[in-house]
mmCIF file of C-alpha atoms in Angstrom:
data_model
loop_
_atom_site.group_PDB
_atom_site.id
_atom_site.type_symbol
_atom_site.label_atom_id
_atom_site.label_comp_id
_atom_site.label_asym_id
_atom_site.label_seq_id
_atom_site.Cartn_x
_atom_site.Cartn_y
_atom_site.Cartn_z
ATOM 1 C CA MET J 1 18.154 29.452 -0.168
ATOM 2 C CA ILE J 2 15.857 27.110 1.867
ATOM 3 C CA GLY J 3 19.273 24.309 1.801
ATOM 4 C CA LEU J 4 20.165 27.163 3.584
ATOM 5 C CA LEU J 5 18.378 27.224 6.083
ATOM 6 C CA PHE J 6 18.190 23.362 5.936
ATOM 7 C CA LEU J 7 21.480 23.291 6.442
ATOM 8 C CA TYR J 8 21.114 26.374 9.828
ATOM 9 C CA TRP J 9 18.043 24.750 11.560
ATOM 10 C CA ILE J 10 20.234 21.562 11.401
ATOM 11 C CA TRP J 11 23.689 22.666 12.783
ATOM 12 C CA LYS J 12 21.150 23.927 15.802
ATOM 13 C CA ALA J 13 19.265 21.262 16.780
ATOM 14 C CA PHE J 14 22.655 18.667 16.297
ATOM 15 C CA ALA J 15 24.324 21.474 18.673
ATOM 16 C CA ASN J 16 22.288 21.936 20.816
ATOM 17 C CA LEU J 17 21.830 18.348 21.618
ATOM 18 C CA ALA J 18 25.878 18.378 21.237
ATOM 19 C CA LEU J 19 26.148 21.502 23.996
ATOM 20 C CA GLU J 20 23.335 19.349 26.579
ATOM 21 C CA TYR J 21 24.782 16.692 26.499
ATOM 22 C CA GLY J 22 28.568 17.354 26.390
ATOM 23 C CA LYS J 23 28.949 15.989 23.151
ATOM 24 C CA ASN J 24 31.928 17.703 20.497
ATOM 25 C CA LYS J 25 28.702 19.366 18.324
ATOM 26 C CA TRP J 26 31.034 19.150 14.860
ATOM 27 C CA ALA J 27 30.541 15.249 15.007
ATOM 28 C CA TYR J 28 26.812 15.243 15.536
ATOM 29 C CA PHE J 29 26.400 18.062 12.859
ATOM 30 C CA PHE J 30 28.257 15.903 10.690
ATOM 31 C CA PHE J 31 25.928 13.797 11.860
ATOM 32 C CA GLY J 32 23.079 15.219 10.939
ATOM 33 C CA LEU J 33 24.087 16.700 7.524
ATOM 34 C CA VAL J 34 24.711 12.725 6.525
ATOM 35 C CA SER J 35 21.631 11.217 7.602
ATOM 36 C CA TYR J 36 19.738 14.438 5.869
ATOM 37 C CA TYR J 37 21.599 14.007 2.529
ATOM 38 C CA GLY J 38 21.662 10.086 2.926
ATOM 39 C CA GLY J 39 18.197 10.464 2.588
ATOM 40 C CA THR J 40 17.636 12.865 0.263
ATOM 41 C CA ILE J 41 19.955 9.606 -1.928
ATOM 42 C CA VAL J 42 18.657 6.865 -0.708
ATOM 43 C CA ALA J 43 14.553 8.428 -1.697
ATOM 44 C CA GLY J 44 16.660 9.143 -4.884
ATOM 45 C CA PHE J 45 17.147 5.619 -5.258
ATOM 46 C CA ILE J 46 14.028 4.558 -4.143
ATOM 47 C CA VAL J 47 11.913 6.483 -6.280
ATOM 48 C CA ALA J 48 14.341 5.858 -9.794
ATOM 49 C CA ILE J 49 13.979 1.418 -9.114
ATOM 50 C CA GLY J 50 10.643 2.043 -8.195
ATOM 51 C CA LEU J 51 10.545 4.350 -11.335
ATOM 52 C CA ALA J 52 11.833 1.115 -14.022
ATOM 53 C CA LEU J 53 9.931 -1.532 -12.335
ATOM 54 C CA VAL J 54 6.698 0.802 -13.337
ATOM 55 C CA ASN J 55 7.546 1.896 -16.122
ATOM 56 C CA GLY J 56 10.357 0.199 -17.208
ATOM 57 C CA PHE J 57 14.742 0.952 -17.493
ATOM 58 C CA ASP J 58 13.927 3.088 -20.488
ATOM 59 C CA SER J 59 12.237 5.657 -19.596
ATOM 60 C CA LEU J 60 15.134 6.440 -16.637
ATOM 61 C CA GLY J 61 16.531 8.967 -19.152
ATOM 62 C CA ASN J 62 14.377 11.916 -19.379
ATOM 63 C CA GLU J 63 13.309 14.505 -17.195
ATOM 64 C CA ASP J 64 10.762 11.991 -14.775
ATOM 65 C CA PHE J 65 12.671 13.617 -11.442
ATOM 66 C CA VAL J 66 12.930 17.079 -11.601
ATOM 67 C CA ASP J 67 9.630 17.022 -10.795
ATOM 68 C CA PRO J 68 9.024 19.530 -8.061
ATOM 69 C CA ILE J 69 7.048 16.461 -5.733
ATOM 70 C CA TRP J 70 9.447 14.470 -6.784
ATOM 71 C CA ASN J 71 11.899 17.488 -4.633
ATOM 72 C CA LEU J 72 9.371 17.517 -1.666
ATOM 73 C CA PHE J 73 9.435 13.815 -1.051
ATOM 74 C CA TYR J 74 13.113 13.896 -1.350
ATOM 75 C CA ILE J 75 12.794 17.263 1.436
ATOM 76 C CA LEU J 76 10.780 15.090 3.438
ATOM 77 C CA PHE J 77 12.347 11.507 3.395
ATOM 78 C CA GLY J 78 15.478 13.645 3.698
ATOM 79 C CA GLY J 79 13.896 15.429 7.602
ATOM 80 C CA LEU J 80 12.498 12.051 8.612
ATOM 81 C CA SER J 81 15.913 10.384 8.251
ATOM 82 C CA CYS J 82 17.573 13.382 10.288
ATOM 83 C CA TYR J 83 14.733 13.826 13.321
ATOM 84 C CA GLY J 84 15.129 9.449 13.205
ATOM 85 C CA ILE J 85 19.650 9.839 13.848
ATOM 86 C CA TYR J 86 18.468 12.810 15.656
ATOM 87 C CA LYS J 87 16.184 11.118 18.063
ATOM 88 C CA PHE J 88 19.081 7.872 17.921
ATOM 89 C CA LEU J 89 21.725 10.329 18.824
ATOM 90 C CA GLU J 90 19.497 12.233 22.100
ATOM 91 C CA ASN J 91 17.662 7.991 23.389
ATOM 92 C CA LYS J 92 22.011 6.557 23.266
ATOM 93 C CA ALA J 93 23.683 10.187 25.014
ATOM 94 C CA GLU J 94 20.789 9.311 27.731
ATOM 95 C CA LYS J 95 21.665 6.006 28.517
ATOM 96 C CA GLU J 96 24.895 7.215 28.599
ATOM 97 C CA ARG J 97 24.540 9.818 31.031
ATOM 98 C CA GLU J 98 22.573 7.244 33.110
ATOM 99 C CA LEU J 99 24.800 4.419 32.680
ATOM 100 C CA ASN J 100 27.405 7.936 34.619
ATOM 101 C CA LYS J 101 25.571 8.196 37.586
ATOM 102 C CA LYS J 102 24.530 5.215 38.153
ATOM 103 C CA GLU J 103 28.237 4.016 37.594
ATOM 104 C CA GLY J 104 29.996 6.996 39.437
ATOM 105 C CA ILE J 105 33.738 7.065 40.957
ATOM 106 C CA GLU J 106 31.486 7.809 44.587
ATOM 107 C CA ASN J 107 30.175 4.265 43.668
ATOM 108 C CA ILE J 108 32.414 2.200 43.648
ATOM 109 C CA GLY J 109 32.768 -0.497 45.697
ATOM 110 C CA VAL J 110 29.288 -0.250 46.722
ATOM 111 C CA TYR J 111 26.260 -3.139 45.472
ATOM 112 C CA SER J 112 22.926 -3.029 44.428
ATOM 113 C CA GLU J 113 20.483 -4.516 43.624
ATOM 114 C CA ASP J 114 19.272 -3.506 40.540
#
């Protein structure tokens, strides 16, 4: 159930970002989902490699990854990666908006010293 809330929050944040800058909201939602689940997968690999190096590769078959603390770590890492992609897309869209303001059709042939 909490996973559905995460999906809603990701959709809402990325859809609002897309609407604010005139982009496709479903593409931005897809970027948000991929960043969240990609972050959780990367966190899983990091934990698996860390546990394999500390406890040996034979210990990877046991149930060390089911601990709720690890699940909170995966959620946190996924949220941070999602936030990073959000900020990246926000900065990129803001730069595109400034560039469009600066290089509009009414400014063709106008020389500016920037």
